[in-house]
PDB file of C-alpha atoms and ligand atoms in Angstrom:
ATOM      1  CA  UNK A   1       0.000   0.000   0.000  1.00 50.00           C
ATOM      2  CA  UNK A   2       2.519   2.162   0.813  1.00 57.00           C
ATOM      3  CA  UNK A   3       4.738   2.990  -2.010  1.00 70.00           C
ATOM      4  CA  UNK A   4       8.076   4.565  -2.458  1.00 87.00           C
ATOM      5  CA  UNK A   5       8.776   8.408  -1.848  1.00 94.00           C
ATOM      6  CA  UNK A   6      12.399   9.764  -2.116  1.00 95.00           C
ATOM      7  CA  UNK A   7      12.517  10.020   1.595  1.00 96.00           C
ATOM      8  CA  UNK A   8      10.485   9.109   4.906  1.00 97.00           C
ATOM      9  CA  UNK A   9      10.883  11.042   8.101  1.00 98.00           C
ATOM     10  CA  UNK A  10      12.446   9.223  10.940  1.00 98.00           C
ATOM     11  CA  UNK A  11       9.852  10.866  13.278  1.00 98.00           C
ATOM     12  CA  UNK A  12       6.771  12.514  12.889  1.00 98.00           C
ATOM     13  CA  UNK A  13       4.372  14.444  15.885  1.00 99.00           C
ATOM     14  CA  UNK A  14       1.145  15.463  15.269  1.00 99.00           C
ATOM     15  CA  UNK A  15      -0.676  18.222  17.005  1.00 99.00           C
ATOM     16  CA  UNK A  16      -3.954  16.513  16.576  1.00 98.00           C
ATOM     17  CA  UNK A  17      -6.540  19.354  16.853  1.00 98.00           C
ATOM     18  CA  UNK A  18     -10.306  19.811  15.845  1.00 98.00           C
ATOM     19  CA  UNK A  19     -12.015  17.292  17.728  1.00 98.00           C
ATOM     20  CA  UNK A  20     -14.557  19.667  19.538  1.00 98.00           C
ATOM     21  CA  UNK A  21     -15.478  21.303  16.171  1.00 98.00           C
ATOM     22  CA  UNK A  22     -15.764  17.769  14.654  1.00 98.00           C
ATOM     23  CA  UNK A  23     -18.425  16.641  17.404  1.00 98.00           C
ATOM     24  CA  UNK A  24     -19.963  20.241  17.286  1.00 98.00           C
ATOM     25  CA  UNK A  25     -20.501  19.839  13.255  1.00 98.00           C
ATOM     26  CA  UNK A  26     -22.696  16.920  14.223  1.00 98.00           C
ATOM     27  CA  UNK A  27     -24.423  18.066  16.853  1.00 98.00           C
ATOM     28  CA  UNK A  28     -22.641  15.695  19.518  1.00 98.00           C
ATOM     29  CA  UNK A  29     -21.084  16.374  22.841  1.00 98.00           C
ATOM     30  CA  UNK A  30     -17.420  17.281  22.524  1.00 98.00           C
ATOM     31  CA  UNK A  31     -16.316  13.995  24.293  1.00 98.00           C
ATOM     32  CA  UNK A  32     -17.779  12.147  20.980  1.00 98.00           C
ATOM     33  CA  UNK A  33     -15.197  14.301  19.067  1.00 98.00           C
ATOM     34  CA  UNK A  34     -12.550  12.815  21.368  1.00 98.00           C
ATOM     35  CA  UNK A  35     -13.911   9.288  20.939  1.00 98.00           C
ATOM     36  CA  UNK A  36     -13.455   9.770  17.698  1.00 98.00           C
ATOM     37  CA  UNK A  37     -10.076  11.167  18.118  1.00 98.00           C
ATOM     38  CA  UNK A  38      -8.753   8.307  19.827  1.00 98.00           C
ATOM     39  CA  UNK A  39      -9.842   5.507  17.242  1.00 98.00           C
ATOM     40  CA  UNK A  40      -8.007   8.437  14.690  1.00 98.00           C
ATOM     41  CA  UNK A  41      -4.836   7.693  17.013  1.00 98.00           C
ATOM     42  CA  UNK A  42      -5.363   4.003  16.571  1.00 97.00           C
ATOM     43  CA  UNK A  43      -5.296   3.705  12.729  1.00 98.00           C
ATOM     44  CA  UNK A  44      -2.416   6.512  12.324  1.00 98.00           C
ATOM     45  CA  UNK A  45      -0.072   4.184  14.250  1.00 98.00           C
ATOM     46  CA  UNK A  46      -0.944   1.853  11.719  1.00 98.00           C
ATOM     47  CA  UNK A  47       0.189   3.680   9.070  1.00 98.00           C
ATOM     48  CA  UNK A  48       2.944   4.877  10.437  1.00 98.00           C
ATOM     49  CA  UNK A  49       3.675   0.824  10.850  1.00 97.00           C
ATOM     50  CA  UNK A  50       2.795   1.159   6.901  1.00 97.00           C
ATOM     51  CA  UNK A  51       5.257   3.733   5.915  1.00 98.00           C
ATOM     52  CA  UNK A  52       7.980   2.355   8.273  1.00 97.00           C
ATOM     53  CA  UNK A  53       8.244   5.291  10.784  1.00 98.00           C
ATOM     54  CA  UNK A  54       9.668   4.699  13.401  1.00 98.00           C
ATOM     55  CA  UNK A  55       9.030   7.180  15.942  1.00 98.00           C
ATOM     56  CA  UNK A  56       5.567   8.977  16.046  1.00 98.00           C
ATOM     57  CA  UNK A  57       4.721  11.980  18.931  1.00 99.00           C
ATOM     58  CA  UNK A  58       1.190  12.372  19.712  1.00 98.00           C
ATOM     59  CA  UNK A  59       0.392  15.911  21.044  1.00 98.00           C
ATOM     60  CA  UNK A  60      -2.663  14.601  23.143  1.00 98.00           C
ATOM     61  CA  UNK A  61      -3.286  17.213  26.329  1.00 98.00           C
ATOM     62  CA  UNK A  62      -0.878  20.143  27.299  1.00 98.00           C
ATOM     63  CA  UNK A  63      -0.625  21.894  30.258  1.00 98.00           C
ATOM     64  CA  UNK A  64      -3.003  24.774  28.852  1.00 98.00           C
ATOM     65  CA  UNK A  65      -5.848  22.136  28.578  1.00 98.00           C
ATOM     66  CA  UNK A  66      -6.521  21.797  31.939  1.00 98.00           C
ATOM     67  CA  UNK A  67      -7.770  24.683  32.180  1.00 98.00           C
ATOM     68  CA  UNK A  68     -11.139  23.349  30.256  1.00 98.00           C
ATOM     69  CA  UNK A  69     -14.427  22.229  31.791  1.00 98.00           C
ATOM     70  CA  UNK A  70     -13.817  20.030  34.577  1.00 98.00           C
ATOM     71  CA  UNK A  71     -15.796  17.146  32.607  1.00 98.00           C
ATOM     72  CA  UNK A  72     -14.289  17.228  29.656  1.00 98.00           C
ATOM     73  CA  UNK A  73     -10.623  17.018  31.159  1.00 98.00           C
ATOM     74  CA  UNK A  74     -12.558  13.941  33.036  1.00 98.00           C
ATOM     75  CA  UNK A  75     -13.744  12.212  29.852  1.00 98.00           C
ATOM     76  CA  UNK A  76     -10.052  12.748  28.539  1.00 98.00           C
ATOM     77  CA  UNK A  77      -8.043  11.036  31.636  1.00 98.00           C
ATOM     78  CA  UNK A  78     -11.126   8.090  31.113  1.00 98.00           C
ATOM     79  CA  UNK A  79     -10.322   8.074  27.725  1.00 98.00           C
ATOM     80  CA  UNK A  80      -7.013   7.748  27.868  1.00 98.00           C
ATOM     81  CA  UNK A  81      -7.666   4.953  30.100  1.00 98.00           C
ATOM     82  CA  UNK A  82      -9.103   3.179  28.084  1.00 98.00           C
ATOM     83  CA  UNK A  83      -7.098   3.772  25.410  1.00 97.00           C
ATOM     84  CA  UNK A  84      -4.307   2.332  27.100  1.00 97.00           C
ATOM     85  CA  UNK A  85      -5.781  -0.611  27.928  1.00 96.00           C
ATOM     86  CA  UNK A  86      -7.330  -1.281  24.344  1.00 96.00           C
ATOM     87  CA  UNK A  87      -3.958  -0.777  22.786  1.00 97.00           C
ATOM     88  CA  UNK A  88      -1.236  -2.273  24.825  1.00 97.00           C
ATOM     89  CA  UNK A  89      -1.854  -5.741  23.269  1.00 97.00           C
ATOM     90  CA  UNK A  90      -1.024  -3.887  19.820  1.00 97.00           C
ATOM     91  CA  UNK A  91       1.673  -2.381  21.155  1.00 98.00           C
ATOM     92  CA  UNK A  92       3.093  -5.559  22.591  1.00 98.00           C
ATOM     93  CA  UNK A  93       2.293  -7.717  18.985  1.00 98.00           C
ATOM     94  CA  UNK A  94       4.408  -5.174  17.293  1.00 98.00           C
ATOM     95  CA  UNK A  95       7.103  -4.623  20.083  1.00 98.00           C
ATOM     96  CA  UNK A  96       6.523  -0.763  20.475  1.00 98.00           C
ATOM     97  CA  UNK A  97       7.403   1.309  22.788  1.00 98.00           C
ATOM     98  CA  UNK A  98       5.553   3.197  24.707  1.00 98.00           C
ATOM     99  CA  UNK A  99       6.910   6.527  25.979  1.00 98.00           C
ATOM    100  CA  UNK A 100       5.068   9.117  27.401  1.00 98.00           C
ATOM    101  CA  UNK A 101       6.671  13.054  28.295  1.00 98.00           C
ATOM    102  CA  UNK A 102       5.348  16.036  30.015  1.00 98.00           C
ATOM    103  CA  UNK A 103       4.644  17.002  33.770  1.00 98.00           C
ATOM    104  CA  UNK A 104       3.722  13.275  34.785  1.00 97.00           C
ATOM    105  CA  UNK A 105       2.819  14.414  38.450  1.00 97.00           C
ATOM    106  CA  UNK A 106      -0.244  16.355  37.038  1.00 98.00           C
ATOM    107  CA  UNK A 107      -1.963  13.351  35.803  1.00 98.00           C
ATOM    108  CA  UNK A 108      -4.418  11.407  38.029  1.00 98.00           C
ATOM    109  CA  UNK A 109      -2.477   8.699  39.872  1.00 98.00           C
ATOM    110  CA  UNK A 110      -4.466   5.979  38.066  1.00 97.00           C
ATOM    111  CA  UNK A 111      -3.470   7.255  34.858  1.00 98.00           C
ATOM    112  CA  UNK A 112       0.530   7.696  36.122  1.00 98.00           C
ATOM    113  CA  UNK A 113       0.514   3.858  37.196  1.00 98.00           C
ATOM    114  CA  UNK A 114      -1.058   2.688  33.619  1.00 97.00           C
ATOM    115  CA  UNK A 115       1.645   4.676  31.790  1.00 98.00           C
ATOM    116  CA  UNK A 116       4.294   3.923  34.022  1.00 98.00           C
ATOM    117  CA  UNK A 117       3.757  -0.151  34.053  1.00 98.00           C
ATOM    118  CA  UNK A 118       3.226   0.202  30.157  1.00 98.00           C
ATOM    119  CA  UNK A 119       6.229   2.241  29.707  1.00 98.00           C
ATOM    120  CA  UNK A 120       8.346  -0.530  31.865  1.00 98.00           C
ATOM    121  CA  UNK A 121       6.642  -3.392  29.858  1.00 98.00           C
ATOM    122  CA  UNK A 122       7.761  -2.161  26.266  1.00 98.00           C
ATOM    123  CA  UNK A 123      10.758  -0.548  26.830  1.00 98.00           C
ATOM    124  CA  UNK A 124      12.929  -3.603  25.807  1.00 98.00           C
ATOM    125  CA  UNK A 125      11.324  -3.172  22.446  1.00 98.00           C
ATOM    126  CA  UNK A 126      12.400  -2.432  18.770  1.00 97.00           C
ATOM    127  CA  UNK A 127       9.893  -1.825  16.802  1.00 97.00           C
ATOM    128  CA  UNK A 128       9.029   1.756  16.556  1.00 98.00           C
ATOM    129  CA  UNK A 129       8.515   4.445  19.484  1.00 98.00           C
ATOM    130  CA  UNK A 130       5.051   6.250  20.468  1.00 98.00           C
ATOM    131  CA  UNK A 131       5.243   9.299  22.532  1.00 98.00           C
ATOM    132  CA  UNK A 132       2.506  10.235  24.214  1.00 98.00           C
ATOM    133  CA  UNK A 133       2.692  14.163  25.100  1.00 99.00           C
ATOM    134  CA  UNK A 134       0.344  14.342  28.540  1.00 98.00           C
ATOM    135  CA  UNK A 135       0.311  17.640  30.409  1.00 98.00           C
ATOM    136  CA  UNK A 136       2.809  18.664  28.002  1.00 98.00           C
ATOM    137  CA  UNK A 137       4.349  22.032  27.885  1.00 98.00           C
ATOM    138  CA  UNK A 138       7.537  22.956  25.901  1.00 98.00           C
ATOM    139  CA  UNK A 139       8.144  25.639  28.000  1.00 98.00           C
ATOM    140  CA  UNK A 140       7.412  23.643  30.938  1.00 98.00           C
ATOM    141  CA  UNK A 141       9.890  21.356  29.742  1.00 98.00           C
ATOM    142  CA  UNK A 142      12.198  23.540  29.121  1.00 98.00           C
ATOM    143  CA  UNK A 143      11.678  24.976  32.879  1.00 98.00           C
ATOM    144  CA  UNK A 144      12.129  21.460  34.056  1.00 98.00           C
ATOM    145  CA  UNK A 145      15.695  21.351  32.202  1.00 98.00           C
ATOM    146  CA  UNK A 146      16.963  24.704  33.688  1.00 98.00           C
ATOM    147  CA  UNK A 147      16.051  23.933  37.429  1.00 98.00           C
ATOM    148  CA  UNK A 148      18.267  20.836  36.726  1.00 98.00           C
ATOM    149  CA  UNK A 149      20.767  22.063  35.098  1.00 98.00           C
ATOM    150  CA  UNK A 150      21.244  24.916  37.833  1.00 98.00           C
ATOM    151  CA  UNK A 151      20.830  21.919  40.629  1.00 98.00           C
ATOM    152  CA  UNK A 152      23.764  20.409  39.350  1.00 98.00           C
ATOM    153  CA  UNK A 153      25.788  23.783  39.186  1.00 98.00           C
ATOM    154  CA  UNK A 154      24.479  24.000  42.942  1.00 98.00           C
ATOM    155  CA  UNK A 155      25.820  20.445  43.615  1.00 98.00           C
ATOM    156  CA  UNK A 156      29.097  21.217  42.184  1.00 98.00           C
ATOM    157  CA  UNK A 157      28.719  18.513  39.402  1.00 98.00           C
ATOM    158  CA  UNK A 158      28.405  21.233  36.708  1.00 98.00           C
ATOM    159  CA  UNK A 159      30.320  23.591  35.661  1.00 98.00           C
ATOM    160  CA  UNK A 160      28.033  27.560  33.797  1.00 98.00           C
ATOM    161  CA  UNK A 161      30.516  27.119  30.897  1.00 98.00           C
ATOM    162  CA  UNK A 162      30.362  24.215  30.438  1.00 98.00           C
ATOM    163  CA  UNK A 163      26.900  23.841  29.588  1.00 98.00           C
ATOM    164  CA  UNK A 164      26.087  23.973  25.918  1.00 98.00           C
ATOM    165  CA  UNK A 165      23.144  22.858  23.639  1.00 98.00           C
ATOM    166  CA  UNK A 166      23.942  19.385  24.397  1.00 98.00           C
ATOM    167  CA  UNK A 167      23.416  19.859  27.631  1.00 98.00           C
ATOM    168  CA  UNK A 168      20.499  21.413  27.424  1.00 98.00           C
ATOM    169  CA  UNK A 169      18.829  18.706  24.976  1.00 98.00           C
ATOM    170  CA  UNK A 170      20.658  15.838  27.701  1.00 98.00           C
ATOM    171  CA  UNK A 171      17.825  17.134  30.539  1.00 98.00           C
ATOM    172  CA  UNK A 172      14.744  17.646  28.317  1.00 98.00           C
ATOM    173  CA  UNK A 173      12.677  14.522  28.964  1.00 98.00           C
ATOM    174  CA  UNK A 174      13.391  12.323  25.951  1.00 98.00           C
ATOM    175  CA  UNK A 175      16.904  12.696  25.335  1.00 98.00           C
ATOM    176  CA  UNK A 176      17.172   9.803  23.453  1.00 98.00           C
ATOM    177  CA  UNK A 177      14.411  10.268  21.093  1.00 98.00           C
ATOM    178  CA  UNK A 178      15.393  12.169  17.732  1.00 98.00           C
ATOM    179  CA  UNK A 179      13.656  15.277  16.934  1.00 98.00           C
ATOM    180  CA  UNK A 180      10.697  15.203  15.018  1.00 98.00           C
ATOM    181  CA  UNK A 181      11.634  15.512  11.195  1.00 98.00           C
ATOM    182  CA  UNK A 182       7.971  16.256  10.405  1.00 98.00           C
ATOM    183  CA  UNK A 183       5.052  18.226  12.366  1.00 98.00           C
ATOM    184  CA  UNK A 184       1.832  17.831  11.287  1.00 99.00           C
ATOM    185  CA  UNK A 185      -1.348  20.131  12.828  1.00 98.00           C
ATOM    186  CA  UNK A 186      -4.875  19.250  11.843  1.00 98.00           C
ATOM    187  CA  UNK A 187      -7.975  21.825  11.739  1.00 98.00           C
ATOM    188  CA  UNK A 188      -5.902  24.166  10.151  1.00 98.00           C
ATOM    189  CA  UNK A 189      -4.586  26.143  13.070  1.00 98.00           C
ATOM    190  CA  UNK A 190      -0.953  28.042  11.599  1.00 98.00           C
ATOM    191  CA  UNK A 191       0.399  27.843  15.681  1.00 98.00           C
ATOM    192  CA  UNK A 192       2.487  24.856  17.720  1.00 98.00           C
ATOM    193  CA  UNK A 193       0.475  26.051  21.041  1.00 98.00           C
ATOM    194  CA  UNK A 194       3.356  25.433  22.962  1.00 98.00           C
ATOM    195  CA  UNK A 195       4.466  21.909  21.690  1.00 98.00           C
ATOM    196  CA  UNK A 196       8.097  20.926  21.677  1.00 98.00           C
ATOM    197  CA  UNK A 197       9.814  24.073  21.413  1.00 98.00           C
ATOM    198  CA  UNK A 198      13.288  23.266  21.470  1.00 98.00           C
ATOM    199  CA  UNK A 199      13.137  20.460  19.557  1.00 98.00           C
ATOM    200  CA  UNK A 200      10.714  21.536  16.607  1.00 98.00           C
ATOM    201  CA  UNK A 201      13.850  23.976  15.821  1.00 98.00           C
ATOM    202  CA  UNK A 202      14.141  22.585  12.188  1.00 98.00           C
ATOM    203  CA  UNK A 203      11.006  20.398  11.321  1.00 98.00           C
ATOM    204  CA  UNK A 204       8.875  20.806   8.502  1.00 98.00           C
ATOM    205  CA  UNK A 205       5.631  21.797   9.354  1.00 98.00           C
ATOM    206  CA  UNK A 206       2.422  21.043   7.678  1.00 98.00           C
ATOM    207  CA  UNK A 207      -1.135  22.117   8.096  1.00 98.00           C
ATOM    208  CA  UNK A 208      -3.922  20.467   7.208  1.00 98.00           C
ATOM    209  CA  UNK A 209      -7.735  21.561   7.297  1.00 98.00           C
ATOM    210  CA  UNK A 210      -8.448  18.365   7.752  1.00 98.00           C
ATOM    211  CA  UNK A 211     -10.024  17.789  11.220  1.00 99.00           C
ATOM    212  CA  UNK A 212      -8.635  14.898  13.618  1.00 99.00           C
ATOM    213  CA  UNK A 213     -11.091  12.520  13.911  1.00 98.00           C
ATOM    214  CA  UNK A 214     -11.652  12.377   9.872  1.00 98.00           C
ATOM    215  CA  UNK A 215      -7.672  12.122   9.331  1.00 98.00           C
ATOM    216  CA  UNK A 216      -7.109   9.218   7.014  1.00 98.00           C
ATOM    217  CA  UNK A 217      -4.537   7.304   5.036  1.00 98.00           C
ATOM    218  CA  UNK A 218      -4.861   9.502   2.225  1.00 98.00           C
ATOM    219  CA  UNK A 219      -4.033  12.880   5.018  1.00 98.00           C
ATOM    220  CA  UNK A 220      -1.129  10.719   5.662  1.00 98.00           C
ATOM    221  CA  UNK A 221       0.218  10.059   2.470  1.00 98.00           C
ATOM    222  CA  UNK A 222      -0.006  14.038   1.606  1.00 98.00           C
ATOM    223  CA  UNK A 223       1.574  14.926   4.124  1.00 98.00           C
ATOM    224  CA  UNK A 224       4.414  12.725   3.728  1.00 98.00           C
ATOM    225  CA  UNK A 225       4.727  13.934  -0.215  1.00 98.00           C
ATOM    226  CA  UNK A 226       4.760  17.374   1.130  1.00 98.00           C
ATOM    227  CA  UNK A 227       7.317  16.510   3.556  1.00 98.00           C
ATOM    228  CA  UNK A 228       9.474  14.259   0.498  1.00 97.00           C
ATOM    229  CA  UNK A 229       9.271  17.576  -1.085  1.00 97.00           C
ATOM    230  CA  UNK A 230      11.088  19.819   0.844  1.00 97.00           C
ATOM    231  CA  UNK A 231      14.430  20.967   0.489  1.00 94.00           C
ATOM    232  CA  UNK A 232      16.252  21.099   4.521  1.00 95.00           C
ATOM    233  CA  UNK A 233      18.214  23.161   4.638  1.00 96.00           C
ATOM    234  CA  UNK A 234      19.521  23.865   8.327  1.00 95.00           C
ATOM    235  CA  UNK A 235      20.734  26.991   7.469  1.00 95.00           C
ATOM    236  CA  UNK A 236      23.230  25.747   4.442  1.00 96.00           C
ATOM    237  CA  UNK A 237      22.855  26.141   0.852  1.00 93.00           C
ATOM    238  CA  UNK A 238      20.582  23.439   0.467  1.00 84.00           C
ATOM    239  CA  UNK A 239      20.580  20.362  -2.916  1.00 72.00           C
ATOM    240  CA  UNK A 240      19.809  17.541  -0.447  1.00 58.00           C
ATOM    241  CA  UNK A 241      19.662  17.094   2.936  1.00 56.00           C
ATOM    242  CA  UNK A 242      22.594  19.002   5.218  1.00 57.00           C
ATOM    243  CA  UNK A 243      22.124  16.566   7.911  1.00 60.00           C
ATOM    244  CA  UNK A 244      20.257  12.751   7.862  1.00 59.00           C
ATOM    245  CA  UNK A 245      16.597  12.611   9.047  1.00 62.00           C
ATOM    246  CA  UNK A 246      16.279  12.504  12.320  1.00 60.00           C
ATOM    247  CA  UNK A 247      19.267  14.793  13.216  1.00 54.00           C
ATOM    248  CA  UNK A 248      19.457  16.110  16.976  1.00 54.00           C
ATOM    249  CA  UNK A 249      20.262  19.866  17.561  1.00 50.00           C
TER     250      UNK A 249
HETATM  251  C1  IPE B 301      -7.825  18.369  20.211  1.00 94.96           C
HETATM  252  O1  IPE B 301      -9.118  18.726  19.860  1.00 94.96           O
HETATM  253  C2  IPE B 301      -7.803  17.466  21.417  1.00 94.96           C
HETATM  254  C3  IPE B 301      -7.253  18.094  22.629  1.00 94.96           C
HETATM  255  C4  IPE B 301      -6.722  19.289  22.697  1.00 94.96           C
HETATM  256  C5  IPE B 301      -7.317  17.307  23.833  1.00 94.96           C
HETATM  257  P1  IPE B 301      -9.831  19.976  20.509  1.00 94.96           P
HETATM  258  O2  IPE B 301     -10.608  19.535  21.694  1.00 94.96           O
HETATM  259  O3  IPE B 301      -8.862  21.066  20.767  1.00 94.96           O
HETATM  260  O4  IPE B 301     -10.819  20.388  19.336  1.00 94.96           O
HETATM  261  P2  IPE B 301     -11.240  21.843  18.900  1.00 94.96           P
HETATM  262  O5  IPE B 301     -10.004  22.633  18.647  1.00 94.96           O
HETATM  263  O6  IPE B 301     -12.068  22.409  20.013  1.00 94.96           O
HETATM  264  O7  IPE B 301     -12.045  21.629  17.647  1.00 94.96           O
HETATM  265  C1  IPE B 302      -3.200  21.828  21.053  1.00 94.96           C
HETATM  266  O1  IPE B 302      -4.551  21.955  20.775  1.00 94.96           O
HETATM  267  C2  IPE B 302      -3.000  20.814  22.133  1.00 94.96           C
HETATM  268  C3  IPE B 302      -3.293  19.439  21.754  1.00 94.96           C
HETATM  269  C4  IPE B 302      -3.557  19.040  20.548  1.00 94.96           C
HETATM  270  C5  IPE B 302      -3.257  18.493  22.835  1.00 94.96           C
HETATM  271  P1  IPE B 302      -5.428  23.098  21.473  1.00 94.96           P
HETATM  272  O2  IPE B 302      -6.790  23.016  20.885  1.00 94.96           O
HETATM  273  O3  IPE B 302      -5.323  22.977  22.946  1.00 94.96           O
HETATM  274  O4  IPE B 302      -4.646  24.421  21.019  1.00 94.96           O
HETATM  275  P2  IPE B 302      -5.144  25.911  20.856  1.00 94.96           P
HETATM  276  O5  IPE B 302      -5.867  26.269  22.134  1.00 94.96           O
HETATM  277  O6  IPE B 302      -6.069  25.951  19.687  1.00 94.96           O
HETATM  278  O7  IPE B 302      -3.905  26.699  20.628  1.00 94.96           O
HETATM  279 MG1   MG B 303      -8.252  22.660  19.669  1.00 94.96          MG
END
């Protein structure tokens, strides 16, 4: 199904957005938009299975989202839930990994012990990485990095000029997961509403009006084209890639 394109991203994160104005265009509560969201999540990982990607981000509640309806941030953590539970057999049958970054304390304990036994279960595997962005804020993140950076400088461990991009990247929460080649926003919002900040530094970015829940293979496929399309630069002179996919700052 999937056929050749002159090149594949390594990683791809998608901001998936337009789930409430999917449910609203039907005249259903916004939690049906969310339903409908998560079964989107399920058949994306398929094709990024397709394609052979092998690390996807999924841009699912940031820090800002709290701040909605108390119900709807309770159908979320539910849905999550259950989302977890549906999938982990998937995940195990094609040895994925589960990963999951952002400010872990904020989420319900239930949902910290699901993610956390899940994360421990798969992390021994090979085939492909999903990150699951929960109470995720790149500033946040980037927060989190500086108070331990300037811990260790405290400590004695670190020395101020020492400390360079690298080290910076080293204490973000997945150091060891390339930066996303590709980010892709649905519902045709032009923002990244805080999403990884530091490391979005030199992805392509595409926009689609397309809204989450109705994101299909075909979505997919032009988005990679779009991506196979561009010339990255990284502040060269361009004719072919400066750096391999998945380079990291
Ligand atoms: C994205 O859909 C899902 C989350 C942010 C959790 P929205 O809920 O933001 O949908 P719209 O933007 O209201 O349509
Ligand atoms: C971004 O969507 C966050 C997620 C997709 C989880 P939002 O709907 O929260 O973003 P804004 O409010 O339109 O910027
Ligand atoms: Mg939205």
């Amino acid at each position: 199904m999937a056929e050749k394109l002159p090149k594949i991203p390594l990683h791809v994160a998608f901001i998936m957005d337009g789930n409430g104005r999917w449910a609203r265009a039907r005249g259903l509560p916004r939690l049906k938009g969310h339903e409908a969201g998560a079964d989107a999540v399920r058949r994306v990982m398929g094709y990024c299975r397709d394609w052979g990607i092998r690390y996807l981000t999924l841009y699912a509640f940031s820090t800002e989202n709290w701040s909605r309806p108390a119900l709807e941030v309770a159908g979320l953590m539910k849905l999550l839930m259950v989302f977890l539970r549906n999938n982990e057999r998937e995940l195990h049958e094609h040895r994925v990994r589960l990963r999951v970054i952002g400010r872990r304390a904020d989420l319900p304990a239930a949902v910290v012990r699901q993610i956390t036994r899940v994360e421990a279960a798969t992390a021994g595997y090979d085939g492909g990485t999903l990150i699951l962005a929960l109470s995720y804020s790149g500033r946040s993140e980037l927060a989190q990095a500086a108070r331990r950076i300037a811990e260790e400088v405290a400590a004695g461990t670190l020395k101020p000029d020492s400390i360079s991009e690298a080290t910076v990247a080293a204490h973000l929460y997945a150091p060891d997961i390339p930066d996303p080649d590709l980010i892709v926003r649905t519902s045709g919002e032009f923002r990244l509403s805080n999403f990884l900040l530091w490391q979005a530094a030199y992805s392509e970015l595409v926009v689609t009006p397309v809204l989450w829940p109705d994101f299909g293979a075909d979505d997919f496929r032009a988005a990679l084209e779009a991506y196979a399309e561009r010339d990255r630069r990284f502040g060269g002179i361009g004719g072919g890639d400066a750096l391999p996919e998945g380079r990291n700052t």
